[in-house]
Amino acid sequence: MSRSNSSLGAAVRMTNLEKTFYSRTGTVKAVEDVSLNVAAGQFVSLLGPSGCGKSTILNMVAGLTPVSGGTLTIDDHAVTEPLDEMGIVFQRDLLLEWRTVLDNILLPLQIKRAQTPESLKQALELLELVNLADFAHCYPRELSGGMRQRVAICRALITTPRLLLMDEPFAALDALTREQLGVDLLRIQTHYHPTVLFVTHSIDEAVLLSDTVVVLSARPARILATFDIPLGKRRDGLTRRTQEYLNVVSQVRAVLEEYAQTPCLVSSSVSE
Amino acid sequence: MKQLVRRLSTTLLVTITIIAVLVLWEVLVRLLDIPMYLVPPPSAVFKETLRLGPELLRHTWVTFYEIVIGFLISVVLGVPIGILIVYSPWLEQVSYVLLVISQAVPKVALAPLFLVWLGFGMQTIVLLTFLISFFPIVVNTVVGMRSIAPEMLLLAKAMKATQLQTFAIFRLPVALPSIFGGLKVASTLAVVGAIVAEFVGSQEGLGYLILSANANFQTPLAFAAIAILSLMGLAIFYFIAFLENRVVFWQRSNELEPEAWQRASVGVDL
């Protein structure tokens, strides 16, 4: 599974990105004036309160939701549909209960009719990477929540994506499992070098995993601050105890707390 | 293994209960000297069944045939219509309203009309059986197809699945447990439909037999027919439950789970 160290990731560029939802009860501005450059191979977290519109940004990058305003490009191409070399992981693992672990992982290739004899080997290697090699022929219901989410991550990686989108992938898991999966994810990124866009509401998770943490406001989502995380590329569970780590975490927390104390302007975002 | 033991002991318990009830019935009827034409003892019913064996078998076959054909037609039409309703907003608006209205009409009340239109015979009975078992299949198919998580559809879209792939790989398997729920309800209704239709207009079948036995004070015969009918209904129900366990293997359900009965009560309207 050796790969050249040159980055295979996709570069994502957002300029004055906007998203407005129209419904019977009025219009809701979900994303406002977000400009962000994600360089190829970078791990970027979108951090913000629940329901702030960070998932909306992710869905736009995924090509699942059209953009309302501004521009959004991946490798200088405007996003109009899901990128072929893209993997996505949601909060729920969304495994198909009637398929074995192996068949779940191979699903994206089967849909694209791109399954080769090599694919099977590749799937097994991925399972090895997340310590699930013995479970290839099990059904999802036989696995725990954390194991299921690892399978979902393998499914997202089977196409060797250049862009990995993760929408609160660990939010439904308990604290210990969460930490373990974070470390797994770091290991995965050193094997593959996809650009990762990671949505979370956990400060610790964002700081531990990311090269850059983007702090967003509540609806409409606006960028409050951007932090480059000076922790180097080699991180593990122990990184959490270093002084640098604790410093960054408290800086990020300060930004969020300051924001929480400013008068709420939510009502202005909903107009009839 | 443990499960097997539990299953066996449940079966044993049910068997013992049934035998106990039959014995109690026999004893009470004899002790209280209840006349045969009111309530015959189980032994008399059994004797009658043996005496009229071939005749009973013929009527059983007729009713069984009507039920199966009517039920199969409602499956073949009901499932695709349920799927189309989910995919077409227009069909949803129009046909759902039409379906509900058609459900509001008591179909049993229509039986005499069908008799006038289609004549005496199997076609009328099959039609009524179909009409009664059709609705729960459509409704459960629609409910099942809609039960897919929105994120699941996003995932399919992100993988660039075609409409057909989204249907075959994601939506249909998700809908299967609910569809089977509908089939189980419909199967019990199909039995009711066929019998009622036979009451109204038939010269053969168990429904006809029950009616004519009653008229001639052959109460043991009526009981025998009812017993066979019950067994037939059970057999059909459990056959579908068996198929369900095979097809929807990832969601093994006990056929007698409370949920199944809740579903059953939704579909029952005569």
PDB file of C-alpha atoms in Angstrom, chain B residues 99-110 128-137 139 185-186 188-190 192-193 196 262-270:
ATOM      1  CA  LEU B  99     -57.484   4.373  -2.927  1.00  0.00           C
ATOM      2  CA  VAL B 100     -58.624   5.807   0.372  1.00  0.00           C
ATOM      3  CA  ILE B 101     -62.076   6.535  -1.024  1.00  0.00           C
ATOM      4  CA  SER B 102     -62.298   3.021  -2.439  1.00  0.00           C
ATOM      5  CA  GLN B 103     -61.358   1.756   1.024  1.00  0.00           C
ATOM      6  CA  ALA B 104     -64.159   3.737   2.615  1.00  0.00           C
ATOM      7  CA  VAL B 105     -66.678   1.755   0.567  1.00  0.00           C
ATOM      8  CA  PRO B 106     -67.385  -1.494   2.384  1.00  0.00           C
ATOM      9  CA  LYS B 107     -66.402  -4.005  -0.253  1.00  0.00           C
ATOM     10  CA  VAL B 108     -68.583  -6.718   1.184  1.00  0.00           C
ATOM     11  CA  ALA B 109     -71.543  -4.510   0.422  1.00  0.00           C
ATOM     12  CA  LEU B 110     -70.437  -4.509  -3.202  1.00  0.00           C
ATOM     13  CA  LEU B 128     -63.595  -9.557  -3.990  1.00  0.00           C
ATOM     14  CA  THR B 129     -60.638 -11.380  -2.422  1.00  0.00           C
ATOM     15  CA  PHE B 130     -58.305  -9.213  -4.476  1.00  0.00           C
ATOM     16  CA  LEU B 131     -60.076  -5.972  -3.534  1.00  0.00           C
ATOM     17  CA  ILE B 132     -59.944  -6.722   0.180  1.00  0.00           C
ATOM     18  CA  SER B 133     -56.293  -7.780   0.291  1.00  0.00           C
ATOM     19  CA  PHE B 134     -55.037  -5.144  -2.163  1.00  0.00           C
ATOM     20  CA  PHE B 135     -55.089  -2.052   0.046  1.00  0.00           C
ATOM     21  CA  PRO B 136     -52.777  -3.103   2.903  1.00  0.00           C
ATOM     22  CA  ILE B 137     -50.194  -4.217   0.339  1.00  0.00           C
ATOM     23  CA  VAL B 139     -50.104   1.104   1.858  1.00  0.00           C
ATOM     24  CA  VAL B 185     -52.033  -8.695   6.816  1.00  0.00           C
ATOM     25  CA  ALA B 186     -53.328  -9.120   3.268  1.00  0.00           C
ATOM     26  CA  THR B 188     -55.453 -13.020   6.469  1.00  0.00           C
ATOM     27  CA  LEU B 189     -57.810 -10.568   4.786  1.00  0.00           C
ATOM     28  CA  ALA B 190     -57.808 -12.649   1.606  1.00  0.00           C
ATOM     29  CA  VAL B 192     -62.000 -13.375   4.946  1.00  0.00           C
ATOM     30  CA  GLY B 193     -62.702 -11.959   1.487  1.00  0.00           C
ATOM     31  CA  VAL B 196     -67.656 -13.658   2.528  1.00  0.00           C
ATOM     32  CA  GLN B 262     -50.583  -3.590  15.275  1.00  0.00           C
ATOM     33  CA  ARG B 263     -50.023  -3.617  11.541  1.00  0.00           C
ATOM     34  CA  ALA B 264     -52.714  -6.245  11.186  1.00  0.00           C
ATOM     35  CA  SER B 265     -55.261  -4.100  12.957  1.00  0.00           C
ATOM     36  CA  VAL B 266     -54.555  -1.189  10.610  1.00  0.00           C
ATOM     37  CA  GLY B 267     -55.632  -3.176   7.586  1.00  0.00           C
ATOM     38  CA  VAL B 268     -58.813  -4.702   8.922  1.00  0.00           C
ATOM     39  CA  ASP B 269     -61.953  -3.041   7.684  1.00  0.00           C
ATOM     40  CA  LEU B 270     -64.893  -4.850   6.250  1.00  0.00           C
TER      41      LEU B 270
END
